[in-house]
PDB file of C-alpha atoms and ligand atoms in Angstrom:
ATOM      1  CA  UNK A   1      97.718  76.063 111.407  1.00  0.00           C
ATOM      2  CA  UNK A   2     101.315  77.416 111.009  1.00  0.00           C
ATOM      3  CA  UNK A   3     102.182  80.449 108.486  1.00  0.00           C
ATOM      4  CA  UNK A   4     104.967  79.703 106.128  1.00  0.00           C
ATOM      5  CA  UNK A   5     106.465  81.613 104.099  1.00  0.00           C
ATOM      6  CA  UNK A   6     107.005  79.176 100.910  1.00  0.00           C
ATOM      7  CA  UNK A   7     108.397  82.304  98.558  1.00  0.00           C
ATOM      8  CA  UNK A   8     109.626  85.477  97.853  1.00  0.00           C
ATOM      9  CA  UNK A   9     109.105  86.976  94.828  1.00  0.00           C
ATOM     10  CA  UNK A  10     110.278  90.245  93.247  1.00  0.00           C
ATOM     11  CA  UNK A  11     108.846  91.393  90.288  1.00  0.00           C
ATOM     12  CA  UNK A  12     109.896  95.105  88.282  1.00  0.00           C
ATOM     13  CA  UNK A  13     107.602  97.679  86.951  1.00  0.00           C
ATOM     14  CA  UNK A  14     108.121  98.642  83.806  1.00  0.00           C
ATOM     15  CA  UNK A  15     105.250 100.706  83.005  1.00  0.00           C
ATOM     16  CA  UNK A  16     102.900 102.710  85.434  1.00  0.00           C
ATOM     17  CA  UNK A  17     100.004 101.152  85.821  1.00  0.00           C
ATOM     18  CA  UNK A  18      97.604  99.006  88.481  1.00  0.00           C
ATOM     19  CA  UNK A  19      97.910  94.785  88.403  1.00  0.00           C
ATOM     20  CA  UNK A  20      96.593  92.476  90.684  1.00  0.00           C
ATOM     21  CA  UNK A  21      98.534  88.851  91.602  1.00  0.00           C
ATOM     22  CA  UNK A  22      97.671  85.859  92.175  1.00  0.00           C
ATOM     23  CA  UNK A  23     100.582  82.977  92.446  1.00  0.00           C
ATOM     24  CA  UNK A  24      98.570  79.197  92.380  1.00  0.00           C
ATOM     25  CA  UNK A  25     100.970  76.423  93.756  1.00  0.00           C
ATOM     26  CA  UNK A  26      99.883  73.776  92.015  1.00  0.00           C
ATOM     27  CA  UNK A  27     101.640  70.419  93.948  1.00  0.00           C
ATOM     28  CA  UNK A  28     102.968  71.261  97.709  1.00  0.00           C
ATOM     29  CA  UNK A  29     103.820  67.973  99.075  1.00  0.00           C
ATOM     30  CA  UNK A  30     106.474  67.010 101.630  1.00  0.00           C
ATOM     31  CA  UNK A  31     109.599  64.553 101.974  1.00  0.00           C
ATOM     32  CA  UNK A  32     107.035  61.536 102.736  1.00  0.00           C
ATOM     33  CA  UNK A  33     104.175  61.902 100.393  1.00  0.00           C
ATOM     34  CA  UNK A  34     102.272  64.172 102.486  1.00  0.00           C
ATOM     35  CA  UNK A  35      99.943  66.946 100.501  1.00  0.00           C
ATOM     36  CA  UNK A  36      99.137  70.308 101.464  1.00  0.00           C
ATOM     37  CA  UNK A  37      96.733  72.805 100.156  1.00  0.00           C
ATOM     38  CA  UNK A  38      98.946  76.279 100.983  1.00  0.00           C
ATOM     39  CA  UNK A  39      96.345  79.600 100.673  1.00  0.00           C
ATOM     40  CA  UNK A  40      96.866  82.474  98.480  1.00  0.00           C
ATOM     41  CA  UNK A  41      96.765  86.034  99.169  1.00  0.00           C
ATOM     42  CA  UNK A  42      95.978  88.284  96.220  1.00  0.00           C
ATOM     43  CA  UNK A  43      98.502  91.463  95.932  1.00  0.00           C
ATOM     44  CA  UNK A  44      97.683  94.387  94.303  1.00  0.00           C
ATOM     45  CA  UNK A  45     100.621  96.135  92.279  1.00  0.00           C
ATOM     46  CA  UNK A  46     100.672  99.657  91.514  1.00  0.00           C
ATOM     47  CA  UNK A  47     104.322 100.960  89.306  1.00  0.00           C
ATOM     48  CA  UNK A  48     104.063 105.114  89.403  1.00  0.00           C
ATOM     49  CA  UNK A  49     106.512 106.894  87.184  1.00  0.00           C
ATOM     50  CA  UNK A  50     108.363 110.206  88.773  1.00  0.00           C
ATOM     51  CA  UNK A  51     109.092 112.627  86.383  1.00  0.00           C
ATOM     52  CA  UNK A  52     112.520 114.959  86.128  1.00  0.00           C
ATOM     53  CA  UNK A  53     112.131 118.070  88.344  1.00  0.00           C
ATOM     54  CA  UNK A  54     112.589 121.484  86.260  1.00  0.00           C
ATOM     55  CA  UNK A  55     115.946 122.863  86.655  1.00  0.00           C
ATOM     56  CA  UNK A  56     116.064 126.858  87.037  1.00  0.00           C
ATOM     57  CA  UNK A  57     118.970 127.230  84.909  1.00  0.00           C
ATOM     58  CA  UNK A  58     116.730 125.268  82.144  1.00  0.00           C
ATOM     59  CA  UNK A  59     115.599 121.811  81.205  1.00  0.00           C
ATOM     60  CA  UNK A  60     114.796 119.328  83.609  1.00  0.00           C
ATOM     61  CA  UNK A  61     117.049 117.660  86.140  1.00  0.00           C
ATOM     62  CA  UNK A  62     117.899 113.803  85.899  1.00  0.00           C
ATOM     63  CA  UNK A  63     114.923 112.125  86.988  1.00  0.00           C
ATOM     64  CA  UNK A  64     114.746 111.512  90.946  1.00  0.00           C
ATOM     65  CA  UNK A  65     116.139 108.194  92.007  1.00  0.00           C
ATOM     66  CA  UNK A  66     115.251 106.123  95.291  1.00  0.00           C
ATOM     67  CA  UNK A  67     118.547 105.307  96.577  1.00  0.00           C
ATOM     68  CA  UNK A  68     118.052 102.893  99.408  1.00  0.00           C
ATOM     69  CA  UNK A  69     114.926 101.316  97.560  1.00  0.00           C
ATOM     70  CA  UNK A  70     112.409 101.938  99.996  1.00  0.00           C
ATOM     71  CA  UNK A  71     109.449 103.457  97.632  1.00  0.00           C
ATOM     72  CA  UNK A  72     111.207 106.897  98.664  1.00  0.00           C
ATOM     73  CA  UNK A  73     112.294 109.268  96.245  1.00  0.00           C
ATOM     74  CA  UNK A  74     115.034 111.500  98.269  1.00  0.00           C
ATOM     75  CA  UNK A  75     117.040 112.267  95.182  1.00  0.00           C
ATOM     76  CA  UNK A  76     115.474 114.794  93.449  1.00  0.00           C
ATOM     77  CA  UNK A  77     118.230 116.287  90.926  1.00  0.00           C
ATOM     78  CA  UNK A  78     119.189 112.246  90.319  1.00  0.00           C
ATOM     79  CA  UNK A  79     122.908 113.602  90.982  1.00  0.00           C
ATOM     80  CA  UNK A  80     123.173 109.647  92.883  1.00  0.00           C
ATOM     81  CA  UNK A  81     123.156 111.397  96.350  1.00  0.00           C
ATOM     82  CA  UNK A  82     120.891 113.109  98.840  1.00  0.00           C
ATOM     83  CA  UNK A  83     122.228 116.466  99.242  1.00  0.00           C
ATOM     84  CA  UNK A  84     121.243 120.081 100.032  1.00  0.00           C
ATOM     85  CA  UNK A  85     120.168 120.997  96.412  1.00  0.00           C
ATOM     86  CA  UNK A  86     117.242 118.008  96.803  1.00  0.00           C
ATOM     87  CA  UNK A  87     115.950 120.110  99.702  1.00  0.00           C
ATOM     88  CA  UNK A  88     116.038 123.230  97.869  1.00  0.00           C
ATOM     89  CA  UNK A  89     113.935 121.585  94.766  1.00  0.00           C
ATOM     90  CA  UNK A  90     112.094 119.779  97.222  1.00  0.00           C
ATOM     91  CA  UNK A  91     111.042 123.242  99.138  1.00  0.00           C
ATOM     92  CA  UNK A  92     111.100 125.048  96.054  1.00  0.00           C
ATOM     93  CA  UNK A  93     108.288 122.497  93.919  1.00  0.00           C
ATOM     94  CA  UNK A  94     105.682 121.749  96.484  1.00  0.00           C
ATOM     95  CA  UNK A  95     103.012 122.522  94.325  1.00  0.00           C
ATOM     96  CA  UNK A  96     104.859 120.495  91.217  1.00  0.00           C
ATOM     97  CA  UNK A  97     105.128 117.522  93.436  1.00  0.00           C
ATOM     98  CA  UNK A  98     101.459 117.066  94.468  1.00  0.00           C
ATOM     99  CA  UNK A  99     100.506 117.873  90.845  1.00  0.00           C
ATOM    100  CA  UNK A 100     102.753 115.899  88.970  1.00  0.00           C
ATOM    101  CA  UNK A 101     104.465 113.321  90.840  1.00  0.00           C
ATOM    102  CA  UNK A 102     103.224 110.247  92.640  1.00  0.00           C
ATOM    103  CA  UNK A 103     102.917 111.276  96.467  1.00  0.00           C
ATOM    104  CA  UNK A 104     103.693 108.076  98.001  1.00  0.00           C
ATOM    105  CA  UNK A 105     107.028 108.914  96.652  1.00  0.00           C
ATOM    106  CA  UNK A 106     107.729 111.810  98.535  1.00  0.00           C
ATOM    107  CA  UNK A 107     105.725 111.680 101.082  1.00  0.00           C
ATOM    108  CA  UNK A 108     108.552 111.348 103.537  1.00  0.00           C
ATOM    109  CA  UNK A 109     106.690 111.606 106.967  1.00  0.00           C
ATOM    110  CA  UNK A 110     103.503 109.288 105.768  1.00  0.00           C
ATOM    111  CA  UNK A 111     101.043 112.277 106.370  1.00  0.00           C
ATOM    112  CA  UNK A 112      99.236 111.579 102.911  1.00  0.00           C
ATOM    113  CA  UNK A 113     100.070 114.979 101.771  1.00  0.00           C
ATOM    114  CA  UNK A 114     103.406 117.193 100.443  1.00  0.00           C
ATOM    115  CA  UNK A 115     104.476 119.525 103.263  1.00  0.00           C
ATOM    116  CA  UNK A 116     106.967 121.692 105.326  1.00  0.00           C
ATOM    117  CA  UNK A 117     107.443 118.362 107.304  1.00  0.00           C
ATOM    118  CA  UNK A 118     108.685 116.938 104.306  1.00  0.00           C
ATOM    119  CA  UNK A 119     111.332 119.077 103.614  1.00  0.00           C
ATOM    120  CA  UNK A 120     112.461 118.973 107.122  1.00  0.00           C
ATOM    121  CA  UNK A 121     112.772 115.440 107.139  1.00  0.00           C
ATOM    122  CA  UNK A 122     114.865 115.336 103.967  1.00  0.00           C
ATOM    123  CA  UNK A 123     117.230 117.790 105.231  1.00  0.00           C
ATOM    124  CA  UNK A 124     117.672 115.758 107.942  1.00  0.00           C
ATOM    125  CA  UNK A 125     118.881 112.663 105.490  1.00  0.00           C
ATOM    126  CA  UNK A 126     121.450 114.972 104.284  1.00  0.00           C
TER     127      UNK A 126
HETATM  128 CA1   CA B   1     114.629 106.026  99.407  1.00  0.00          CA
HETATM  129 CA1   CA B   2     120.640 114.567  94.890  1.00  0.00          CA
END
C-alpha cells in the first residue's frame, strides 16, 4: 500500500464551535480504467474565538491577530505587529488569558498552561 495524498483542503471558521469531517470520494479511478477504493480519515475541527485584551487607558484593544497563521496569537493589541507592548499585555493578563481566551492560542511553548515561559518566548519574537 502507498499513502497519497489525493487533496488539500482548507476550510474557515466562522463561528466557535466543535465539527467533525468526513470527505467520501465517490469514483477514484486511473488513466486506464483502473478503480481504487482510497480510505478516509475523520478530522475533528475545533474554531475558538480570542477576545480583545482590556486596554488600561480604557476599552479594549483590537482583537489579537495570528500573524504568520500558525494557530498562534502573538499580537495581542492587534496593532498588525509583534512588539514590546504584546509582552507587556501578555505579562500583565495572565490570569485574563487562561480565563477568557482559548489557551492553545497562546500557549507559546506547548506546556498546556499560560506562564512566565510564555512571555519570555514572545519577547523573544520581538
Ligand atoms: Ca502566529
Ligand atoms: Ca502588536
Amino acid at each position: 500500500m502507498i499513502n497519497v495524498t489525493l487533496c488539500t483542503l482548507t476550510v474557515h471558521g466562522d463561528a466557535p464551535g466543535t465539527a467533525v469531517m468526513r470527505i467520501t470520494a465517490r469514483t477514484v479511478d486511473d488513466d486506464v480504467g483502473g478503480r481504487y477504493e482510497p480510505t478516509f480519515v475523520y478530522a475533528s475541527l475545533t474554531v475558538q474565538a480570542t477576545v480583545p485584551f482590556p486596554n488600561p487607558a480604557g476599552g479594549n484593544f483590537s482583537p489579537p491577530t495570528d500573524l504568520d497563521g500558525d494557530g498562534l496569537y502573538e499580537d495581542l493589541d492587534g496593532n498588525d505587529f509583534i512588539g514590546f507592548n504584546d509582552v507587556v499585555i501578555y505579562y500583565k493578563n495572565m490570569n485574563f488569558i487562561e480565563s477568557k481566551q482559548p489557551l492553545a492560542a497562546f500557549d507559546y511553548d506547548g506546556s498546556g498552561f499560560v506562564g512566565f515561559n510564555d512571555v519570555v518566548k514572545l519577547y523573544q519574537m520581538v
